[in-house]
Structures are given as C-alpha cells and as structure tokens.
Coordinates of C-alpha atoms in Angstrom, one line a residue:
Chain Z
X1 CA 0.7 -22.1 13.4
X2 CA 2.8 -19.0 12.6
X3 CA 1.6 -16.5 9.9
X4 CA 4.1 -17.5 7.4
X5 CA 3.4 -21.2 7.8
X6 CA -0.2 -20.8 6.7
X7 CA -0.3 -22.7 3.4
X8 CA -1.0 -21.1 0.2
X9 CA -1.2 -24.0 -2.2
X10 CA -3.5 -22.6 -4.8
X11 CA -5.1 -25.2 -7.0
X12 CA -8.4 -23.2 -7.3
X13 CA -10.3 -25.6 -5.0
X14 CA -11.7 -22.6 -3.3
X15 CA -12.8 -21.0 -6.6
X16 CA -14.6 -17.7 -5.7
X17 CA -13.4 -17.3 -2.2
X18 CA -10.4 -17.8 0.2
X19 CA -10.2 -19.4 3.5
X20 CA -9.6 -17.6 6.9
X21 CA -7.0 -19.3 9.0
X22 CA -5.8 -18.3 12.4
X23 CA -2.1 -17.9 12.9
X24 CA 0.3 -16.1 15.1
X25 CA 2.3 -13.0 14.0
X26 CA 5.9 -12.1 15.0
X27 CA 4.7 -11.1 18.5
X28 CA 2.8 -14.2 19.1
X29 CA -0.5 -12.3 18.7
X30 CA -3.3 -14.3 16.7
X31 CA -4.4 -12.8 13.5
X32 CA -6.6 -13.8 10.5
X33 CA -4.7 -14.9 7.4
X34 CA -6.4 -15.7 4.1
X35 CA -5.3 -19.0 2.7
X36 CA -5.7 -20.1 -0.9
X37 CA -5.5 -23.8 -0.1
X38 CA -3.4 -26.5 1.5
X39 CA -1.9 -29.4 -0.4
X40 CA -3.0 -32.0 2.2
X41 CA -6.6 -31.0 1.6
X42 CA -6.2 -30.4 -2.1
X43 CA -4.9 -34.0 -2.5
X44 CA -7.7 -35.3 -0.5
X45 CA -10.3 -33.5 -2.4
X46 CA -8.9 -34.5 -5.7
X47 CA -8.7 -38.1 -4.6
X48 CA -12.4 -38.0 -3.3
X49 CA -13.6 -36.6 -6.8
X50 CA -11.5 -39.1 -8.7
X51 CA -13.2 -41.8 -6.7
X52 CA -16.6 -40.4 -7.5
X53 CA -15.6 -40.4 -11.2
X54 CA -14.4 -44.0 -11.0
X55 CA -17.6 -44.9 -9.5
X56 CA -19.6 -43.1 -12.2
X57 CA -17.6 -44.9 -15.0
X58 CA -18.4 -48.2 -13.5
X59 CA -22.1 -47.3 -13.1
X60 CA -22.2 -46.1 -16.8
X61 CA -20.8 -49.5 -17.9
X62 CA -23.7 -51.1 -16.1
X63 CA -26.2 -48.9 -17.9
X64 CA -24.5 -49.6 -21.2
X65 CA -24.6 -53.4 -20.5
X66 CA -28.4 -53.2 -19.7
X67 CA -27.9 -54.1 -16.2
X68 CA -28.9 -50.7 -14.6
X69 CA -31.0 -47.6 -15.7
X70 CA -29.5 -44.1 -16.3
X71 CA -31.1 -43.1 -12.9
X72 CA -28.6 -45.5 -11.3
X73 CA -25.8 -43.8 -13.1
X74 CA -26.9 -40.3 -12.2
X75 CA -27.4 -41.4 -8.5
X76 CA -23.8 -42.6 -8.3
X77 CA -22.5 -39.5 -10.2
X78 CA -24.3 -37.3 -7.7
X79 CA -22.7 -39.1 -4.8
X80 CA -26.1 -40.5 -3.6
X81 CA -27.2 -43.9 -2.6
X82 CA -30.8 -45.5 -2.8
X83 CA -31.8 -44.0 0.5
X84 CA -30.6 -40.4 -0.2
X85 CA -32.1 -40.4 -3.7
X86 CA -35.4 -41.8 -2.3
X87 CA -35.5 -38.9 0.2
X88 CA -34.9 -36.4 -2.6
X89 CA -37.5 -38.0 -4.8
X90 CA -39.8 -38.2 -1.8
X91 CA -40.7 -41.9 -2.4
X92 CA -39.9 -45.3 -1.0
X93 CA -36.4 -47.0 -1.4
X94 CA -37.9 -50.0 -3.1
X95 CA -39.4 -47.6 -5.8
X96 CA -36.1 -46.0 -6.4
X97 CA -34.4 -49.4 -6.6
X98 CA -36.9 -50.5 -9.2
X99 CA -36.4 -47.1 -11.2
X100 CA -32.8 -48.1 -11.3
X101 CA -33.6 -51.2 -13.4
X102 CA -34.0 -50.8 -17.1
X103 CA -37.3 -52.6 -17.4
X104 CA -39.1 -50.3 -14.8
X105 CA -37.2 -47.2 -16.1
X106 CA -38.6 -47.7 -19.6
X107 CA -42.1 -47.5 -18.2
X108 CA -41.6 -44.2 -16.3
X109 CA -43.9 -41.3 -17.1
X110 CA -42.6 -38.0 -18.1
X111 CA -43.7 -36.6 -14.8
X112 CA -41.6 -39.2 -13.0
X113 CA -38.7 -38.6 -15.3
X114 CA -39.0 -34.7 -14.6
X115 CA -38.8 -35.4 -10.9
X116 CA -35.3 -37.2 -11.3
X117 CA -34.1 -34.7 -14.0
X118 CA -34.8 -31.9 -11.4
X119 CA -32.9 -33.7 -8.6
X120 CA -29.9 -34.2 -10.9
X121 CA -30.3 -30.8 -12.5
X122 CA -30.2 -32.0 -16.1
X123 CA -32.8 -32.2 -18.9
X124 CA -34.9 -35.3 -19.5
X125 CA -33.0 -35.9 -22.8
X126 CA -29.7 -36.0 -20.9
X127 CA -31.3 -38.3 -18.2
X128 CA -32.3 -40.7 -20.8
X129 CA -29.0 -40.6 -22.7
X130 CA -26.2 -40.4 -20.1
X131 CA -22.9 -39.2 -21.6
X132 CA -19.3 -40.0 -20.9
X133 CA -17.9 -39.2 -17.4
X134 CA -15.7 -36.2 -17.4
X135 CA -13.1 -35.2 -14.8
X136 CA -15.0 -33.7 -11.9
X137 CA -12.0 -32.0 -10.4
X138 CA -11.1 -30.4 -13.6
X139 CA -14.6 -29.1 -14.0
X140 CA -14.7 -27.8 -10.5
X141 CA -11.3 -26.0 -10.5
X142 CA -11.4 -24.4 -14.0
X143 CA -11.9 -20.7 -14.2
Chain D
X1 CA -45.6 -16.5 -0.9
X2 CA -44.8 -12.8 -0.9
X3 CA -43.3 -12.7 -4.3
X4 CA -43.2 -9.0 -4.8
X5 CA -41.5 -7.8 -1.7
X6 CA -38.4 -5.8 -2.1
X7 CA -36.8 -5.5 1.1
X8 CA -33.1 -5.1 2.0
X9 CA -32.2 -5.0 5.6
X10 CA -29.2 -2.8 6.5
X11 CA -27.0 -5.9 7.4
X12 CA -23.3 -5.8 7.5
X13 CA -21.6 -9.0 5.8
X14 CA -18.2 -10.0 7.2
X15 CA -16.3 -13.1 6.7
X16 CA -15.2 -15.7 9.3
X17 CA -13.3 -18.9 9.4
X18 CA -16.4 -20.8 10.6
X19 CA -19.8 -20.4 9.2
X20 CA -21.7 -20.5 12.4
X21 CA -19.3 -18.1 14.2
X22 CA -19.7 -15.8 11.3
X23 CA -23.5 -16.0 11.2
X24 CA -23.7 -15.5 15.0
X25 CA -21.1 -12.7 15.0
X26 CA -23.1 -10.8 12.1
X27 CA -26.5 -11.3 13.7
X28 CA -25.1 -10.1 17.1
X29 CA -23.4 -7.1 15.5
X30 CA -26.7 -6.3 13.9
X31 CA -27.9 -5.9 17.5
X32 CA -25.1 -3.4 18.2
X33 CA -22.6 -5.7 19.8
X34 CA -19.3 -6.1 18.1
X35 CA -17.2 -9.2 19.1
X36 CA -14.5 -10.9 17.3
X37 CA -15.0 -14.3 15.7
X38 CA -12.9 -15.8 18.4
X39 CA -14.9 -14.3 21.2
X40 CA -18.1 -15.6 19.7
X41 CA -16.6 -19.0 19.4
X42 CA -15.4 -19.1 23.0
X43 CA -18.6 -17.7 24.5
X44 CA -20.6 -20.2 22.4
X45 CA -18.5 -23.1 23.7
X46 CA -17.7 -24.0 20.1
X47 CA -14.7 -26.3 20.6
X48 CA -15.5 -30.0 21.1
X49 CA -14.6 -33.4 20.1
X50 CA -16.6 -36.4 19.3
X51 CA -16.2 -39.6 17.6
X52 CA -19.5 -41.1 16.5
X53 CA -19.4 -44.7 15.2
X54 CA -23.2 -44.8 14.8
X55 CA -23.5 -41.7 12.8
X56 CA -22.1 -42.1 9.2
X57 CA -21.1 -39.6 6.6
X58 CA -20.3 -41.2 3.2
X59 CA -20.4 -44.5 5.1
X60 CA -17.7 -43.4 7.4
X61 CA -18.1 -42.8 11.2
X62 CA -18.3 -39.0 12.0
X63 CA -15.5 -37.4 13.7
X64 CA -16.5 -33.9 14.8
X65 CA -14.7 -31.0 16.2
X66 CA -17.7 -28.9 17.0
X67 CA -21.0 -29.3 18.8
X68 CA -24.2 -29.9 16.8
X69 CA -25.0 -27.2 14.3
X70 CA -26.9 -24.3 15.8
X71 CA -25.6 -24.6 19.4
X72 CA -22.9 -21.9 19.1
X73 CA -25.5 -19.4 18.0
X74 CA -28.1 -20.4 20.7
X75 CA -25.5 -20.3 23.5
X76 CA -23.8 -17.2 22.5
X77 CA -27.0 -15.3 22.0
X78 CA -28.4 -16.4 25.3
X79 CA -25.2 -15.6 27.2
X80 CA -25.2 -12.1 25.8
X81 CA -28.8 -11.5 27.0
X82 CA -30.9 -12.3 23.8
X83 CA -33.8 -14.4 23.4
X84 CA -33.6 -16.7 20.2
X85 CA -36.2 -18.3 18.3
X86 CA -35.4 -21.4 16.2
X87 CA -38.1 -23.2 14.0
X88 CA -38.3 -26.0 11.4
X89 CA -41.0 -26.4 9.0
X90 CA -42.3 -29.6 7.5
X91 CA -44.0 -27.7 4.7
X92 CA -41.4 -26.3 2.5
X93 CA -43.6 -23.4 1.1
X94 CA -44.4 -22.5 4.7
X95 CA -40.8 -22.5 5.6
X96 CA -40.3 -19.9 2.8
X97 CA -43.3 -17.7 3.5
X98 CA -42.3 -17.5 7.2
X99 CA -38.9 -16.3 6.1
X100 CA -40.5 -13.6 3.9
X101 CA -42.6 -12.5 6.9
X102 CA -39.5 -12.0 9.0
X103 CA -37.7 -10.2 6.4
X104 CA -40.7 -7.9 6.0
X105 CA -40.3 -7.1 9.6
X106 CA -36.7 -6.2 9.1
X107 CA -35.3 -9.3 11.0
X108 CA -32.1 -11.0 9.4
X109 CA -32.5 -14.8 9.6
X110 CA -30.0 -17.4 10.2
X111 CA -30.5 -20.8 8.6
X112 CA -28.9 -24.2 8.1
X113 CA -28.5 -25.3 4.6
X114 CA -26.8 -28.1 2.5
X115 CA -23.9 -27.3 0.4
X116 CA -24.4 -29.8 -2.4
X117 CA -26.9 -27.6 -4.4
X118 CA -25.5 -24.3 -3.1
X119 CA -24.3 -23.1 -6.4
X120 CA -22.2 -20.2 -5.4
X121 CA -20.1 -22.5 -3.0
X122 CA -16.6 -23.6 -4.3
X123 CA -17.6 -26.6 -6.5
X124 CA -14.7 -28.8 -5.2
X125 CA -16.3 -28.6 -1.7
X126 CA -19.8 -29.4 -2.7
X127 CA -20.5 -32.8 -1.2
X128 CA -23.6 -33.8 0.7
X129 CA -22.7 -31.7 3.8
X130 CA -25.7 -30.4 5.5
X131 CA -24.4 -28.3 8.4
X132 CA -23.6 -25.0 6.7
X133 CA -25.0 -21.7 8.1
X134 CA -25.9 -18.5 6.3
X135 CA -28.0 -15.4 6.9
X136 CA -30.7 -14.3 4.6
X137 CA -31.0 -10.4 5.0
X138 CA -33.4 -9.3 2.3
X139 CA -35.0 -9.9 -1.0
X140 CA -34.5 -8.0 -4.2
X141 CA -36.1 -8.6 -7.6
X142 CA -37.1 -12.1 -6.4
X143 CA -33.7 -13.0 -5.2
X144 CA -32.8 -13.6 -1.7
X145 CA -29.8 -11.7 -0.3
X146 CA -27.4 -14.0 1.4
X147 CA -24.6 -13.4 3.8
X148 CA -22.4 -16.4 3.8
X149 CA -19.5 -16.1 6.2
X150 CA -17.1 -18.3 4.2
X151 CA -17.7 -16.2 1.0
X152 CA -15.8 -12.9 0.5
X153 CA -18.9 -10.9 -0.9
X154 CA -22.6 -11.3 -0.3
X155 CA -24.4 -13.8 -2.5
X156 CA -27.9 -14.3 -4.0
X157 CA -30.2 -17.3 -4.3
X158 CA -33.6 -17.4 -6.1
X159 CA -36.6 -18.9 -4.4
X160 CA -36.3 -22.5 -5.8
X161 CA -32.7 -22.7 -5.0
X162 CA -32.9 -21.4 -1.5
X163 CA -35.7 -23.9 -0.9
X164 CA -33.7 -26.7 -2.3
X165 CA -30.6 -26.1 0.0
X166 CA -32.9 -25.6 3.1
X167 CA -34.4 -28.9 2.5
X168 CA -31.3 -30.8 1.5
X169 CA -31.5 -34.5 2.5
X170 CA -29.1 -37.0 4.1
X171 CA -27.1 -36.9 7.3
X172 CA -28.1 -34.0 9.5
X173 CA -30.7 -32.8 6.9
X174 CA -31.6 -29.2 8.0
X175 CA -35.4 -29.6 7.5
X176 CA -35.8 -25.9 6.8
X177 CA -34.3 -24.8 10.1
X178 CA -34.1 -21.1 10.7
X179 CA -33.2 -19.1 13.6
X180 CA -33.1 -15.4 14.7
X181 CA -32.7 -13.1 17.6
X182 CA -36.3 -12.3 18.8
X183 CA -35.7 -9.9 21.8
X184 CA -33.2 -8.5 24.2
X185 CA -33.9 -9.8 27.7
X186 CA -30.9 -8.4 29.7
X187 CA -28.0 -6.0 29.4
X188 CA -25.0 -8.0 28.1
X189 CA -21.9 -8.7 30.2
X190 CA -19.1 -10.1 28.1
X191 CA -17.0 -11.1 31.1
X192 CA -19.8 -13.1 32.5
X193 CA -20.6 -14.7 29.2
X194 CA -17.0 -15.7 28.7
X195 CA -17.0 -17.5 32.1
X196 CA -20.2 -19.4 31.2
X197 CA -18.7 -20.3 27.9
X198 CA -15.5 -21.7 29.4
X199 CA -17.3 -23.6 32.2
X200 CA -19.5 -25.2 29.6
X201 CA -16.6 -26.2 27.4
X202 CA -14.5 -27.7 30.3
X203 CA -17.5 -29.7 31.3
X204 CA -18.1 -30.9 27.7
X205 CA -14.4 -31.7 27.3
X206 CA -13.8 -33.5 30.6
X207 CA -16.9 -34.8 32.2
X208 CA -19.3 -36.5 29.7
X209 CA -19.4 -40.0 30.9
X210 CA -19.4 -41.6 27.5
X211 CA -15.9 -42.2 26.1
X212 CA -16.8 -40.9 22.7
X213 CA -17.0 -37.2 23.7
X214 CA -14.5 -34.6 24.8
X215 CA -10.9 -35.5 25.5
X216 CA -11.9 -39.2 26.2
X217 CA -13.2 -39.2 22.6
X218 CA -9.7 -38.2 21.4
X219 CA -8.2 -41.2 23.3
X220 CA -11.0 -43.5 21.9
X221 CA -10.2 -42.2 18.3
X222 CA -6.5 -42.9 18.9
X223 CA -7.3 -46.5 19.9
X224 CA -9.6 -47.0 16.8
X225 CA -7.0 -45.5 14.4
X226 CA -4.3 -48.0 15.6
X227 CA -6.3 -50.9 14.3
X228 CA -8.0 -49.3 11.2
X229 CA -5.6 -50.9 8.6
X230 CA -6.0 -54.4 10.3
X231 CA -9.7 -54.1 10.7
X232 CA -10.7 -52.4 7.6
X233 CA -8.1 -53.2 5.0
X234 CA -5.7 -50.8 3.3
X235 CA -8.2 -49.1 0.9
X236 CA -10.9 -48.5 3.4
X237 CA -8.6 -47.4 6.2
X238 CA -7.1 -44.8 3.7
X239 CA -10.6 -43.4 3.1
X240 CA -11.2 -43.2 6.9
X241 CA -8.0 -41.3 7.3
X242 CA -9.0 -38.9 4.4
X243 CA -12.3 -38.3 6.0
X244 CA -10.8 -37.6 9.3
X245 CA -8.6 -34.9 7.8
X246 CA -11.6 -33.4 5.9
X247 CA -13.6 -33.1 9.2
X248 CA -10.6 -31.4 10.8
X249 CA -9.7 -29.1 8.1
X250 CA -13.0 -28.6 6.2
X251 CA -13.8 -25.0 5.3
X252 CA -14.2 -23.0 8.5
X253 CA -12.3 -24.6 11.2
X254 CA -9.7 -21.8 11.1
X255 CA -7.2 -24.7 11.0
X256 CA -6.6 -27.7 13.1
X257 CA -10.2 -28.5 14.0
X258 CA -10.9 -25.0 15.7
X259 CA -7.9 -25.5 18.0
X260 CA -6.2 -22.2 16.7
X261 CA -9.5 -20.4 17.0
X262 CA -9.8 -21.3 20.6
X263 CA -6.2 -20.3 21.2
X264 CA -7.0 -16.9 19.7
X265 CA -10.0 -16.7 22.2
X266 CA -7.9 -17.6 25.2
X267 CA -5.4 -15.0 24.2
X268 CA -8.0 -12.4 23.7
X269 CA -9.6 -12.9 27.2
X270 CA -6.1 -13.0 28.8
X271 CA -6.1 -9.3 28.0
X272 CA -9.7 -8.7 29.0
X273 CA -9.2 -10.4 32.4
X274 CA -5.5 -9.3 32.6
X275 CA -4.7 -12.9 33.4
X276 CA -1.3 -14.4 32.3
X277 CA -2.5 -18.0 33.0
X278 CA -4.9 -17.6 30.2
X279 CA -2.1 -16.4 27.8
X280 CA -0.1 -19.5 28.9
X281 CA -3.0 -21.8 28.1
X282 CA -3.4 -20.0 24.8
X283 CA 0.2 -20.9 23.9
X284 CA -0.4 -24.6 24.9
X285 CA -3.6 -24.6 22.8
X286 CA -1.5 -23.4 19.8
X287 CA 0.9 -26.3 20.3
X288 CA -2.1 -28.7 20.4
X289 CA -3.2 -27.1 17.1
X290 CA 0.2 -27.7 15.7
X291 CA 0.0 -31.4 16.8
X292 CA -3.3 -31.7 15.0
X293 CA -1.9 -30.4 11.8
X294 CA 1.0 -33.0 12.2
X295 CA -1.9 -35.7 12.4
X296 CA -3.5 -34.2 9.3
X297 CA -0.2 -34.3 7.3
X298 CA 0.4 -37.9 8.3
X299 CA -3.1 -38.9 7.6
X300 CA -3.1 -37.1 4.3
X301 CA 0.0 -39.0 3.2
X302 CA -1.5 -42.3 4.3
X303 CA -4.6 -41.6 2.5
X304 CA -2.5 -41.2 -0.7
X305 CA -0.6 -44.2 0.2
X306 CA 2.5 -42.0 0.1
X307 CA 3.7 -42.5 3.6
X308 CA 7.2 -43.9 3.8
X309 CA 6.9 -44.3 7.5
X310 CA 6.8 -47.7 9.0
X311 CA 3.4 -48.3 10.6
X312 CA 1.8 -45.1 9.9
X313 CA -1.3 -45.9 11.7
X314 CA 0.5 -46.7 14.8
X315 CA 2.2 -43.3 14.5
X316 CA -1.1 -41.5 13.9
X317 CA -2.6 -43.1 17.0
X318 CA 0.4 -42.0 19.1
X319 CA 0.0 -38.4 17.8
X320 CA -3.7 -38.6 18.9
X321 CA -2.8 -40.0 22.2
X322 CA -0.3 -37.1 22.7
X323 CA -3.2 -34.7 21.8
X324 CA -5.4 -36.3 24.4
X325 CA -2.8 -35.7 27.0
X326 CA -2.3 -32.1 26.0
X327 CA -5.9 -31.3 25.9
X328 CA -6.7 -32.9 29.0
X329 CA -4.0 -30.9 30.6
X330 CA -5.3 -27.6 29.1
X331 CA -9.0 -28.1 30.0
X332 CA -8.1 -29.3 33.5
X333 CA -6.0 -26.2 34.2
X334 CA -8.6 -24.0 32.4
X335 CA -11.3 -25.4 34.6
X336 CA -9.4 -24.2 37.7
X337 CA -8.4 -20.8 36.1
X338 CA -12.0 -20.0 35.3
X339 CA -12.9 -20.3 39.0
X340 CA -10.5 -17.4 39.8
X341 CA -12.0 -15.1 37.2

C-alpha cells in the first residue's frame, strides 16, 4: 500500500483516536500514516450495529408481548447470549434463562436486579422498563 | 487495597498500530531500548495465520492473523535478554492489589483487557473483544493511568472500571492477566533477536503439521470460503465474510492483517544486515498485503450484497489461494536467507 492509498474515509467510527497504517512513501520506504477510517470497515461496522439493533427490536417485541423479561432484551442489546450473561452474573446458565422469563423476573429481589443493572450499566428503573431501541451507530459516531 | 497511593511512573506513552506491539515497545523503551514497532513485531514473531473452526467469536469461526495474545511481549522481551513475569488472579481484588504493589515499586504493568466496557475506546469498536493490551503506569487521585497504544493520548480508568475490563467474560477472557519485565538477564543483541524471531516465524508459517495454521491455514481458508454460500446460505455467508474482514483489518493490524507491518520489519532489517534479499522479500510482502486488501474489498462488498461479480465466493477463494502461494514463497525464501545472516 502506498502512502496516498491509505484510506481517509472519516465517519467518526474512530471517535477520539486515529489508526496507524503502514504504507510506503515515494522512495518505497515504510512509514506510519494516520488513517481516519476505511469505507470497507465503516460499512461492516455499520452493518454489524444495525444487526444488533434489529435483534434488539425483535427482543423488545418479545418483552412487550409477555414472552420474555427485560433481562432478555438487555442481553440481546448488549450482544450477549445466555452463556456470556451467566458468566458476567456469576451464576448458572439455567438461572439466567429463568430470569429471562417474565414469571421468574417478577420475583427477582432488588439485589439480583442490581447485579443485572450493573452488568448492563443502567439503573434498576431502566432495567424494569426498557425503552425503544435507538440507532447504535448514530450514538457511537456522534460527537 | 491501597486506595491512597499516588504514584506516577515516568513512562513514555507512544502510539502503535497494534496494541501488543505498542505495549511491548513501550515497556522495553522503559528499560532503555528503543526499537520501532516493526522491529518489535518481527522479533516477537507477531505474524501468523490460523483458521480455527472450533473457536467461535459471535458464533463464527475465528480467523486470526496473530499468535495468541501475550506471546509477542513474551518472545520479544526474552529475545532481548529480559525475564518476564505473567500472572492471572482468580480473585479480582487480589488482581487489583497485586497491580497496586507493582506500581508502588515503580514497575509499569502490561495487561490484557476486554474492550466492551472500556469506556474511552471508540464506541463503534466496542464489541466483546477480549485480547486488547494496555499498560498501567501509575495511580493518581484514585484513578489508574493508562497507556493504550491505539489511543493518541494517555487515558485514565477508575478502580471499578479497570477491574471490570480485566475480568471481561467470553471468548479469550483475560482473567485478570498481567505481565511485566522483572529483570534483565543478559545484554541485548538485536541482530541475534531478529534471527530468532524470523526462524520462529518461518517455522510457524511453514511447518505446523495441522492444516489450520500458517500458510496451510490460508489454503484451508481458501477452500472453505469457496463453499460458504452453498453451505451456510447467503445471509450467514455474508456475516462470515464481514467477520473475516474485521479480523484482518481490526484496529491495530497496521493494514492487511499485519502484512504491511512485517514488510516494514523486513525493510528495516535489510538495512541492519545490509542484505538486499531481505529488501526484495519486503517488496513481495507488500504485494501480499495488497492482495489481502483486495480480498477485504471483495469480502466487504459481498457482505453488503453489493458485489456485481459473478461467483464472488469463488473469486475470494482464488485470491486467498494466490496469497497462499505468495506467502509460501516468501517464508520459504526467508527461511533460507535467515541461515546466511
């Protein structure tokens, strides 16, 4: 890759920093070049977050319809599965699965709710009342 | 828990393309040896390839362009005559108090963290990725001072936050792993270290008898890609393609899955050894890097379903097969050049 070929497609994906790329100068010598981003990667990242949002929307519908508890929604929104969430909650997978069901969720103590709220980095109120899904990528790239 | 310590080690933060190179380079510089990122990468045998169908990230097999996290540091430090200590702690608070102890002794500490909860990290890149490296070089007003090679400036993390990222969960969970240079055991000899690094790399790339690693891994990957769409369906195959690009071009590869970085290394040592064959191999490595970029562009288009090419998976597979031939040639030649050095 030549110096002038280093992509500078800035979509604020690297918010707060820039990325070092190695490229050759006019004499063929390697040099470090700062890159603000690359379309190929930007597209893939946007796609990945849109997929996360889509999954979160489906999960939210399941909460509204009474099929799943809010913990399920936040699990999906945080790109986790039962196994990963159980590791963060330091408990068994079957417990987490239960907590994702409304009838078990209703019985959870404040202490248990607090554990989940901390994992998802939200308040207990927000945990109990999940809001609409906003665009992740917009949130992640706005200044 | 030493809450009250205020201790700032005189540590120079500098950026790098790749986090582990940067951490290693910064920790070695602290010991008085200044080497470029490319040199650190080459000495630490940082270039690699593996296709791991049995380890999954986001449900997709891992394609990796680097050895396991922590190995570049360990190899480079050893090859430059340092003894390193690496530890994991089951007990989180113990993991933190041990860190405090080292900081009080004036030792900067490298560690592996997850980026999902790393709040200064670019948010668009904050997935459950657990192989990120940083240096903690002090504590001020209850905040840890962080040198993160992918960030322009030094950062800070409080106790709870640092604990959380050190004990991130999921694939390759860091488990509180930290590492540091504990003593100097020999005078360093850069040339010797370079030769060791190259020999190790050639062996990794050419001789591992399992077809998932080294250049054979690239061939295997090429074979798999050809049938992705047929075997996985269009949607899933597109996700696989997207992940391949992310692994190749994630923050810190310096472009093209570290291939440009290795080309920079070969160029730098061609001067040190005054050897034109190495300069030639550097050029070939750059060409390989360009080929990897070609793959990324195609894979990126495929993942967005925007490829107008007929049979893009077949084309992707062909590019990878070409890369296999190119890298096989480079490392075979490098393997004989290194014997003359």
